[in-house]
Coordinates of N, CA, C and O in Angstrom, one line a residue:
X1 N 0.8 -1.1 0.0 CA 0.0 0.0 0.0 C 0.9 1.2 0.0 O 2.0 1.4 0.5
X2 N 0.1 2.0 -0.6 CA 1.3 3.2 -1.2 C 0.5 4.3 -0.5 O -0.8 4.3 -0.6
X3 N 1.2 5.4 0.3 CA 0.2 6.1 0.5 C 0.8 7.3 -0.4 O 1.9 7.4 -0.9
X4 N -0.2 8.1 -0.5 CA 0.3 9.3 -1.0 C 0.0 10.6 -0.1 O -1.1 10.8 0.5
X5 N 1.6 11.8 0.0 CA 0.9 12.5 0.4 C 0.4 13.9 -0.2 O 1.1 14.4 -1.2
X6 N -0.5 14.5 0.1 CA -1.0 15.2 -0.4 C -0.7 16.4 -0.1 O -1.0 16.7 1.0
X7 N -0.1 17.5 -0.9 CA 0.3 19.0 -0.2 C -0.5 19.5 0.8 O -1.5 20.1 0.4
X8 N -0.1 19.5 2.1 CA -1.1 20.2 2.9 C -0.3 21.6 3.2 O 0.9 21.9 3.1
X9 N -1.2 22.2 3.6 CA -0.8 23.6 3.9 C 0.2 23.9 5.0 O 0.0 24.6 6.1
X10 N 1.4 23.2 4.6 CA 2.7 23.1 6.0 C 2.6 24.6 6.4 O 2.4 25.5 5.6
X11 N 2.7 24.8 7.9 CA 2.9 26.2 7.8 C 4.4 26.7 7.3 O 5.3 25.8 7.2
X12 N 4.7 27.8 6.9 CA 6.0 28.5 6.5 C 6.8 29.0 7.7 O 6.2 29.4 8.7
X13 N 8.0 29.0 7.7 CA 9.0 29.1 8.9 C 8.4 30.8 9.2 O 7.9 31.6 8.3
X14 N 8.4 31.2 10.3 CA 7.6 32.3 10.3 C 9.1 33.8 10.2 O 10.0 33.7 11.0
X15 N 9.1 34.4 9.5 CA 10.1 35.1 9.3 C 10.0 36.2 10.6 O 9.0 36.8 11.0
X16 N 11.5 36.3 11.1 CA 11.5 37.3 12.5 C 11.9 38.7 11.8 O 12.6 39.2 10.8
X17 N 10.9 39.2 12.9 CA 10.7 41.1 12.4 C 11.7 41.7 13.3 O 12.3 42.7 13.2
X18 N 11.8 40.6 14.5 CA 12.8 41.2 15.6 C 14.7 41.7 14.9 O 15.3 41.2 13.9
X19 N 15.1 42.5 15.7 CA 16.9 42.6 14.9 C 17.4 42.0 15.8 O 17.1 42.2 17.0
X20 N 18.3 41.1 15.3 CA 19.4 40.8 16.3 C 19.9 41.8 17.2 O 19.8 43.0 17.0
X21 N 20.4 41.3 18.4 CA 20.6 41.6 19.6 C 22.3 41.7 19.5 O 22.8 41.3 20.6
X22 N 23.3 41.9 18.6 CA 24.3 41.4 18.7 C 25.8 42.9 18.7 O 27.0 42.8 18.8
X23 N 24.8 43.9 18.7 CA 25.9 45.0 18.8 C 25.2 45.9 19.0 O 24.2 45.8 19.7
X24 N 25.8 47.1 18.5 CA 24.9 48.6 19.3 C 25.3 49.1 18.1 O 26.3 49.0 17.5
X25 N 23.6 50.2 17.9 CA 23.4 50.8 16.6 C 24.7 52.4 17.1 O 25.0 52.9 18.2
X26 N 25.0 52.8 16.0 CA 25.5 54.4 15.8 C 25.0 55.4 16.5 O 25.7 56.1 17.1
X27 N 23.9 55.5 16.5 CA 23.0 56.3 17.9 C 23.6 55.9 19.1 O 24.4 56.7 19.7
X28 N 23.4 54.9 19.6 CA 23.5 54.4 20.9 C 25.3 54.6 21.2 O 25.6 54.5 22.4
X29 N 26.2 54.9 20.3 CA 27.5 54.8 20.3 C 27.7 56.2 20.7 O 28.3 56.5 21.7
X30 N 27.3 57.1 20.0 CA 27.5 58.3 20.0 C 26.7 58.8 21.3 O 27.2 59.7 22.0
X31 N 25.1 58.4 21.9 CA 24.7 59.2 22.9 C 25.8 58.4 24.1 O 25.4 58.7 25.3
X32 N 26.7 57.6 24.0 CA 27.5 56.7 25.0 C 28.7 57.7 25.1 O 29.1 58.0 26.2
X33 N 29.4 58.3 23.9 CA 30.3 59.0 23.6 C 30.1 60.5 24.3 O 31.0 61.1 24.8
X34 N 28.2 61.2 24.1 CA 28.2 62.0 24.4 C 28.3 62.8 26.0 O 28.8 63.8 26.4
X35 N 27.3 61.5 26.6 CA 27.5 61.4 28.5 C 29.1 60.9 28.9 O 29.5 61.2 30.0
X36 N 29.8 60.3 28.1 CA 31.3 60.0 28.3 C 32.2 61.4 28.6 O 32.8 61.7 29.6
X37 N 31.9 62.4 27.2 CA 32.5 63.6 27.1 C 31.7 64.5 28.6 O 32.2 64.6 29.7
X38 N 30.8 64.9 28.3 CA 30.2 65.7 29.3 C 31.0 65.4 30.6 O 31.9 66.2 31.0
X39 N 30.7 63.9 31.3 CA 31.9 63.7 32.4 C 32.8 63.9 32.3 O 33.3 64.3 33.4
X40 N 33.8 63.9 31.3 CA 35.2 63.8 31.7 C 35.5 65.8 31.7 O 36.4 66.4 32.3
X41 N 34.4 66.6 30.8 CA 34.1 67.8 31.1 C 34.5 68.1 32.3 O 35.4 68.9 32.4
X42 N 33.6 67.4 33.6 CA 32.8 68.2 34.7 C 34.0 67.3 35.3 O 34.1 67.7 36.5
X43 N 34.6 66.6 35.1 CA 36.0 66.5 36.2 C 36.8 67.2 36.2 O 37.4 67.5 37.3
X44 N 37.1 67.8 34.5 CA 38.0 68.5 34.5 C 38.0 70.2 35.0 O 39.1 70.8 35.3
X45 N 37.0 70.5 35.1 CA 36.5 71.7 35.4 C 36.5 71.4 37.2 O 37.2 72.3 37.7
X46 N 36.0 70.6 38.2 CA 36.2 70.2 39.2 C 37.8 70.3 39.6 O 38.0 70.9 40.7
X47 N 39.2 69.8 38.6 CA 40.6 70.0 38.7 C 40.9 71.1 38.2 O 42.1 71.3 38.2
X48 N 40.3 72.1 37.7 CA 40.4 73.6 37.5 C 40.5 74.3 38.9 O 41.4 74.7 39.6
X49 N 38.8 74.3 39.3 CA 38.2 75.0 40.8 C 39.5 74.6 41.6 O 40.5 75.3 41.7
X50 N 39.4 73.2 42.2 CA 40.3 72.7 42.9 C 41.6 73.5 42.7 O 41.9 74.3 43.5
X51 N 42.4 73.2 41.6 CA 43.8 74.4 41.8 C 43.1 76.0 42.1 O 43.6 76.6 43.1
X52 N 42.3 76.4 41.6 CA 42.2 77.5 41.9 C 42.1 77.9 43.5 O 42.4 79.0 43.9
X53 N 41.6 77.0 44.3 CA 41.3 77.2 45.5 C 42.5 76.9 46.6 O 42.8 77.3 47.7
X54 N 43.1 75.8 45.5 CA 45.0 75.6 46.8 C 45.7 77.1 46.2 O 46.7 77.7 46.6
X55 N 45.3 77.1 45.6 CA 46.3 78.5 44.7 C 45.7 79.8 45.8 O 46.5 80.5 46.5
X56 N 44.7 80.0 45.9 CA 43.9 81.0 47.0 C 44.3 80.9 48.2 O 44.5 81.9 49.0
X57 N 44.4 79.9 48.5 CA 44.3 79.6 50.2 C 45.8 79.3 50.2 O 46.0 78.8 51.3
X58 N 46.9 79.4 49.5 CA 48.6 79.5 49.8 C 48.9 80.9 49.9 O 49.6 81.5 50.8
X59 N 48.1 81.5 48.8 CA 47.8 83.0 49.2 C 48.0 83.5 50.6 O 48.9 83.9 51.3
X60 N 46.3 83.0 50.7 CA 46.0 83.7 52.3 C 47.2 83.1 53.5 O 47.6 83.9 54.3
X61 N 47.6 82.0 53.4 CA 48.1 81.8 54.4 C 49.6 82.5 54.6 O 50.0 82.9 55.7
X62 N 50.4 82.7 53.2 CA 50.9 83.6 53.0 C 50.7 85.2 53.9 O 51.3 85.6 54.9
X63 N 49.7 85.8 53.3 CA 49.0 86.9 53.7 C 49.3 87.0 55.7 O 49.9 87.8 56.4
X64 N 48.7 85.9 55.8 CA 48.7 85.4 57.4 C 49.6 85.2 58.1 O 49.5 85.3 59.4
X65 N 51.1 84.8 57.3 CA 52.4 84.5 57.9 C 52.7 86.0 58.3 O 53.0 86.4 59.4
X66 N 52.5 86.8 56.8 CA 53.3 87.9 56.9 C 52.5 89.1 58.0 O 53.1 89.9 58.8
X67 N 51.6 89.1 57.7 CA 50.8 89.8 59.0 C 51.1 89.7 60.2 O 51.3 90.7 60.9
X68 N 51.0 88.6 60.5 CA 51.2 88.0 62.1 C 52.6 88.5 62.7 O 53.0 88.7 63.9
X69 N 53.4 88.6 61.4 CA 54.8 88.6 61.8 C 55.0 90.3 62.4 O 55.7 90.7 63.4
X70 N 54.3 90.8 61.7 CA 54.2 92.3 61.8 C 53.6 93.3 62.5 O 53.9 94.4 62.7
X71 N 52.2 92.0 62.9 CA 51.6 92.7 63.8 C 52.0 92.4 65.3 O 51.4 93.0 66.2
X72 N 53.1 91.3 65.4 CA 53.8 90.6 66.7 C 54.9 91.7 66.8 O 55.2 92.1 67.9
X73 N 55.6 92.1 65.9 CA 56.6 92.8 66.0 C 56.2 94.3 66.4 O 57.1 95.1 66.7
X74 N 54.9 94.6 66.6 CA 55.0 96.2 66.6 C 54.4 96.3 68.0 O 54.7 97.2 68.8
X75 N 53.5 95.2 68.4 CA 52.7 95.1 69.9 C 54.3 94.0 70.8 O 54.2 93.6 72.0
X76 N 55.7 93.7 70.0 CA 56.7 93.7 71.3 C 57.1 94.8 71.5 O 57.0 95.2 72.6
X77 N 57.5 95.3 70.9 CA 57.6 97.3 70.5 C 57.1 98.0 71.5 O 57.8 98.9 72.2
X78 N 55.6 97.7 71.6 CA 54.9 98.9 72.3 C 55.0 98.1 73.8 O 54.6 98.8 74.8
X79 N 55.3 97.0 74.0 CA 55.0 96.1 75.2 C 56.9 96.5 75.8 O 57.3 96.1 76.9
X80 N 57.5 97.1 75.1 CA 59.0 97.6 75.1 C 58.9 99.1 75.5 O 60.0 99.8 75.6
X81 N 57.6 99.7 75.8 CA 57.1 100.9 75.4 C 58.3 101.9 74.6 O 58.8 103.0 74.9
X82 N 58.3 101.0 73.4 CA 58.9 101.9 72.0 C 57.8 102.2 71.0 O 57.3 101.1 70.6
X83 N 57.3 103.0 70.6 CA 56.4 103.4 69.4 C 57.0 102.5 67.9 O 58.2 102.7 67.5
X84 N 55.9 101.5 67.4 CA 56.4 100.9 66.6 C 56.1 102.1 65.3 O 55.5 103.1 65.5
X85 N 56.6 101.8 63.9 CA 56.6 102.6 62.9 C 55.2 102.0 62.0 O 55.0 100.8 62.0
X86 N 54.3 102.8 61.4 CA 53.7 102.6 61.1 C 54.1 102.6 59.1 O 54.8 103.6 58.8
X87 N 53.9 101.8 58.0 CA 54.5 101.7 57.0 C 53.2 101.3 55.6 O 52.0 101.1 55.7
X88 N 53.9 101.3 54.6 CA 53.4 100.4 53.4 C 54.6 100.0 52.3 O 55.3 100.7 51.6
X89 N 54.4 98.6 52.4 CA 55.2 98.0 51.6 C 54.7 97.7 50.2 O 54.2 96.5 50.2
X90 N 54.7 98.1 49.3 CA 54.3 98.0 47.9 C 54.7 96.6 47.1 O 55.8 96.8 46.6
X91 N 54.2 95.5 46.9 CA 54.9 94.2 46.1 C 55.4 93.6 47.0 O 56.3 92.8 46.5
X92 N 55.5 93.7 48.5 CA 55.6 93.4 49.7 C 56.2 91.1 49.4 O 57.2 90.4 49.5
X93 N 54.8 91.0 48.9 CA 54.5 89.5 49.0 C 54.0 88.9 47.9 O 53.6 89.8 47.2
X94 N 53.8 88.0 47.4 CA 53.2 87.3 46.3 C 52.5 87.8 45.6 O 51.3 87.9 45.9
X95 N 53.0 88.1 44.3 CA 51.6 88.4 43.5 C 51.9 90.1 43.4 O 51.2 90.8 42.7
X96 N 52.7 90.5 44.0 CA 52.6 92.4 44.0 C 51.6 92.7 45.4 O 51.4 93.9 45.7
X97 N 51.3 92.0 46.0 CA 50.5 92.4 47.3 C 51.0 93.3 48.1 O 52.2 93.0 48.4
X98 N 50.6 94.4 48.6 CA 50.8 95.5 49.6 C 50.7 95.0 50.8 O 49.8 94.3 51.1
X99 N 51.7 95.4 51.7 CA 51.9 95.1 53.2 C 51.2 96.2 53.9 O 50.8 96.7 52.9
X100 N 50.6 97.1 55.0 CA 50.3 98.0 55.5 C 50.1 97.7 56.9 O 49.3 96.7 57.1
X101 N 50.7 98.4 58.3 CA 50.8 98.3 59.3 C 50.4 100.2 59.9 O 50.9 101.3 59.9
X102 N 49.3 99.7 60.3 CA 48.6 101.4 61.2 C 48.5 100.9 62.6 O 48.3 99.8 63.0
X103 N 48.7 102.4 63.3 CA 48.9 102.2 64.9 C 48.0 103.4 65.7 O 48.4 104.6 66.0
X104 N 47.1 102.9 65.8 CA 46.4 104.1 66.5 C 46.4 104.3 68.0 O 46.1 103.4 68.8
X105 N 46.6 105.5 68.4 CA 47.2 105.9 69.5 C 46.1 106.8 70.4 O 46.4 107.5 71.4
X106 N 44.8 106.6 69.9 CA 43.5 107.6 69.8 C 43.4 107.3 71.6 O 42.9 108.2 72.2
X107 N 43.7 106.3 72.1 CA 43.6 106.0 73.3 C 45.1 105.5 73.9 O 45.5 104.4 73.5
X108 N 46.2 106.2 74.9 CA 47.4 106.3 74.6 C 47.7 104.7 76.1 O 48.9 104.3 76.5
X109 N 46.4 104.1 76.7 CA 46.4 103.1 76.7 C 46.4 101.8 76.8 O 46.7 100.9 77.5
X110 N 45.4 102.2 75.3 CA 44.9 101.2 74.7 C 45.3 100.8 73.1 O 44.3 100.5 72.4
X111 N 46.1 100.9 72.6 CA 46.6 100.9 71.2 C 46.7 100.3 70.5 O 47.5 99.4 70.8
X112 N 45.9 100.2 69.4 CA 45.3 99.2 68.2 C 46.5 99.1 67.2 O 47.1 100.1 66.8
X113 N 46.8 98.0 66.7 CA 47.6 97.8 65.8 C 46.9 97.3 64.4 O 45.9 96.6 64.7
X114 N 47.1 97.5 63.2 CA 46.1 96.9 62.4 C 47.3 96.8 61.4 O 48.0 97.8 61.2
X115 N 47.3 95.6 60.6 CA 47.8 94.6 59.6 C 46.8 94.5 58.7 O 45.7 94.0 58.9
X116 N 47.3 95.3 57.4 CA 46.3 94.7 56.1 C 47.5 94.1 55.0 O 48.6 94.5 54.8
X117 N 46.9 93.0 54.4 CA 47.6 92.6 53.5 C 46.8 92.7 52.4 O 45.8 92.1 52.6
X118 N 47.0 93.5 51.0 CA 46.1 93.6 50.1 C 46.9 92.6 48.7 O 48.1 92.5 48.5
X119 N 45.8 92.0 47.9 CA 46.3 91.6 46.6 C 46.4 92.3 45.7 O 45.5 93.0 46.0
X120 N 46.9 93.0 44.4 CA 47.6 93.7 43.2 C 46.1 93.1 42.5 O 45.7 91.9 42.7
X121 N 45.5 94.0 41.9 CA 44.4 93.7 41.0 C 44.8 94.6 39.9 O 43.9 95.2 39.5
X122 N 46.1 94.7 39.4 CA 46.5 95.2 38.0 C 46.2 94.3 37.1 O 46.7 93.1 37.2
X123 N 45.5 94.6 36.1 CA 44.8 93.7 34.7 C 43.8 92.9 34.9 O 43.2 92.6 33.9
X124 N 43.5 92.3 36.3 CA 42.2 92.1 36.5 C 40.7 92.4 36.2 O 39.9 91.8 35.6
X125 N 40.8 94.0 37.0 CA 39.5 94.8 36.5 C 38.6 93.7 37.8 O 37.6 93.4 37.3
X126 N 38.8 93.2 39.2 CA 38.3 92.7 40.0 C 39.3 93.1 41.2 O 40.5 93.0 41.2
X127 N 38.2 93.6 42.2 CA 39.1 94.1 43.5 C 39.0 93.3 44.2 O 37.8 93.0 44.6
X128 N 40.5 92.4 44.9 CA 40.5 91.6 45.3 C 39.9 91.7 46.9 O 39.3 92.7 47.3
X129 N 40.1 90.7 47.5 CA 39.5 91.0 49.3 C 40.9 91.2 49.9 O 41.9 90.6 49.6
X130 N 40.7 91.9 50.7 CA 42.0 92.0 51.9 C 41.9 91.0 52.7 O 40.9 90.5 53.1
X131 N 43.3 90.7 53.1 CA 43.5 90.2 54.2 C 43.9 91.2 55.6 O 45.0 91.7 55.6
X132 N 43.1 91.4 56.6 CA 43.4 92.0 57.9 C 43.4 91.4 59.3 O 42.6 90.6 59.6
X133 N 44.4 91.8 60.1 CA 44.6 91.2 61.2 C 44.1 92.4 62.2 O 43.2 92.9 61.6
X134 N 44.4 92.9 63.3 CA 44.3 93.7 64.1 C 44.5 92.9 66.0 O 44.3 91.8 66.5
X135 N 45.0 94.2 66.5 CA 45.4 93.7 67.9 C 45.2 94.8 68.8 O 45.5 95.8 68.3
X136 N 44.9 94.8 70.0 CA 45.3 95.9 70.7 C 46.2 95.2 72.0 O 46.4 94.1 72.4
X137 N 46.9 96.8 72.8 CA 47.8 96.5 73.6 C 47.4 97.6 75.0 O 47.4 98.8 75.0
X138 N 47.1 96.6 76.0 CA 46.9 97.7 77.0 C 48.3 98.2 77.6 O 49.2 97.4 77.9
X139 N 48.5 99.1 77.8 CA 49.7 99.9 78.4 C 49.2 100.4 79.6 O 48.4 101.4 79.6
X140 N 49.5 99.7 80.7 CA 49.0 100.6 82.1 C 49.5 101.8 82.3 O 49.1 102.5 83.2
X141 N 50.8 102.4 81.4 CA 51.7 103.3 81.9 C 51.2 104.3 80.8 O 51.8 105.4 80.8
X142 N 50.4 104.2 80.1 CA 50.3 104.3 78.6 C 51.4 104.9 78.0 O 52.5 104.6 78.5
X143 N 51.4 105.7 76.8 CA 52.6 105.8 75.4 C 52.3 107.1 74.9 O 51.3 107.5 74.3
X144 N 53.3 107.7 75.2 CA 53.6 109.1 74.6 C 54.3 108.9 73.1 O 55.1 108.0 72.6
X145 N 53.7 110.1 72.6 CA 54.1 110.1 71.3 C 53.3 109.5 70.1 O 52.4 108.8 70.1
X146 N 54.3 110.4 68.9 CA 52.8 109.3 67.8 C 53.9 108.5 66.9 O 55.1 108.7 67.0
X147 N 53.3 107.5 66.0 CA 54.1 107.1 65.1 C 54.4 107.4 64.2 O 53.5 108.0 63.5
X148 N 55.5 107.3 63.7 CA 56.7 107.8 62.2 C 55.7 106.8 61.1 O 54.8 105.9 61.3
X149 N 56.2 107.3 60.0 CA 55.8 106.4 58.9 C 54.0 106.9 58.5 O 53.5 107.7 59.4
X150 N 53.3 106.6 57.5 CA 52.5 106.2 57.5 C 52.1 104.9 56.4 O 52.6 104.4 55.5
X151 N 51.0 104.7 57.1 CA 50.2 103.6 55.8 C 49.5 103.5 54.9 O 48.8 104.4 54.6
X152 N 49.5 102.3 54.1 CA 48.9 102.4 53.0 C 47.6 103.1 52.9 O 46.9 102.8 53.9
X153 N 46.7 104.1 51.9 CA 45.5 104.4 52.3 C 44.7 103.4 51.6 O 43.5 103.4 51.8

């Protein structure tokens, strides 16, 4: 017995509409490229601020060395009851910074010493902040006389 078979309606392999899964289109490369850039942007700008800020604060501490030193030196002076000199140093310190040392005698014993250290804003066109210290010195004996020199205005 012979059978025959008869064309039945096999179904057809069903053709996939889906894309392979096996790499990443040009779009997806480039918006990968573009959040890549932006980050490495915003780090670099992060190691900008950062120097800018040890570069500021070597400054001030600067500022702070030399003040201290100035404003110790004029209140041993008066504690010597010697009238210290009152001055301005022009490019004094880093950068072209101005030194200035005033001694006010408005109360002869109670006398204020005051330390400014200014930064040089030549070609900036931005006025920088001062650095100021100040001290006073009681003198029970108080302090004749006024001080030599004057300071920066």
């Amino acid at each position: 017995m012979k059978v025959h078979a008869t064309p039945s309606s096999s179904p057809r392999p069903a053709v996939s509409t889906a894309r392979a899964e096996d790499g990443f289109t040009l779009i997806e490369v480039l918006a990968a490229l573009v959040i890549l850039a932006v980050g490495l942007l915003s780090v670099e700008a992060l190691g900008i601020g950062a120097s800018r800020s040890v570069t500021f604060a070597d400054r001030q501490s600067e500022y702070a060395v030399a003040s201290s030193a100035a404003l110790e030196s004029a209140l041993q002076a008066l504690r010597s009851d010697s009238m210290p000199d009152q001055w301005c140093h022009s490019g004094a310190l880093a950068g072209g910074a101005t030194l200035s040392r005033a001694i006010d005698v408005s109360d002869p014993k109670l006398v204020r010493v005051t330390v400014r250290a200014t930064p040089d804003s030549a070609g900036t066109g931005v006025v920088p902040d001062a650095f100021e210290i100040s001290s006073s010195a009681y003198l029970p004996n108080g302090i004749s006389g006024t001080p030599t020199g004057s300071p920066c205005p």
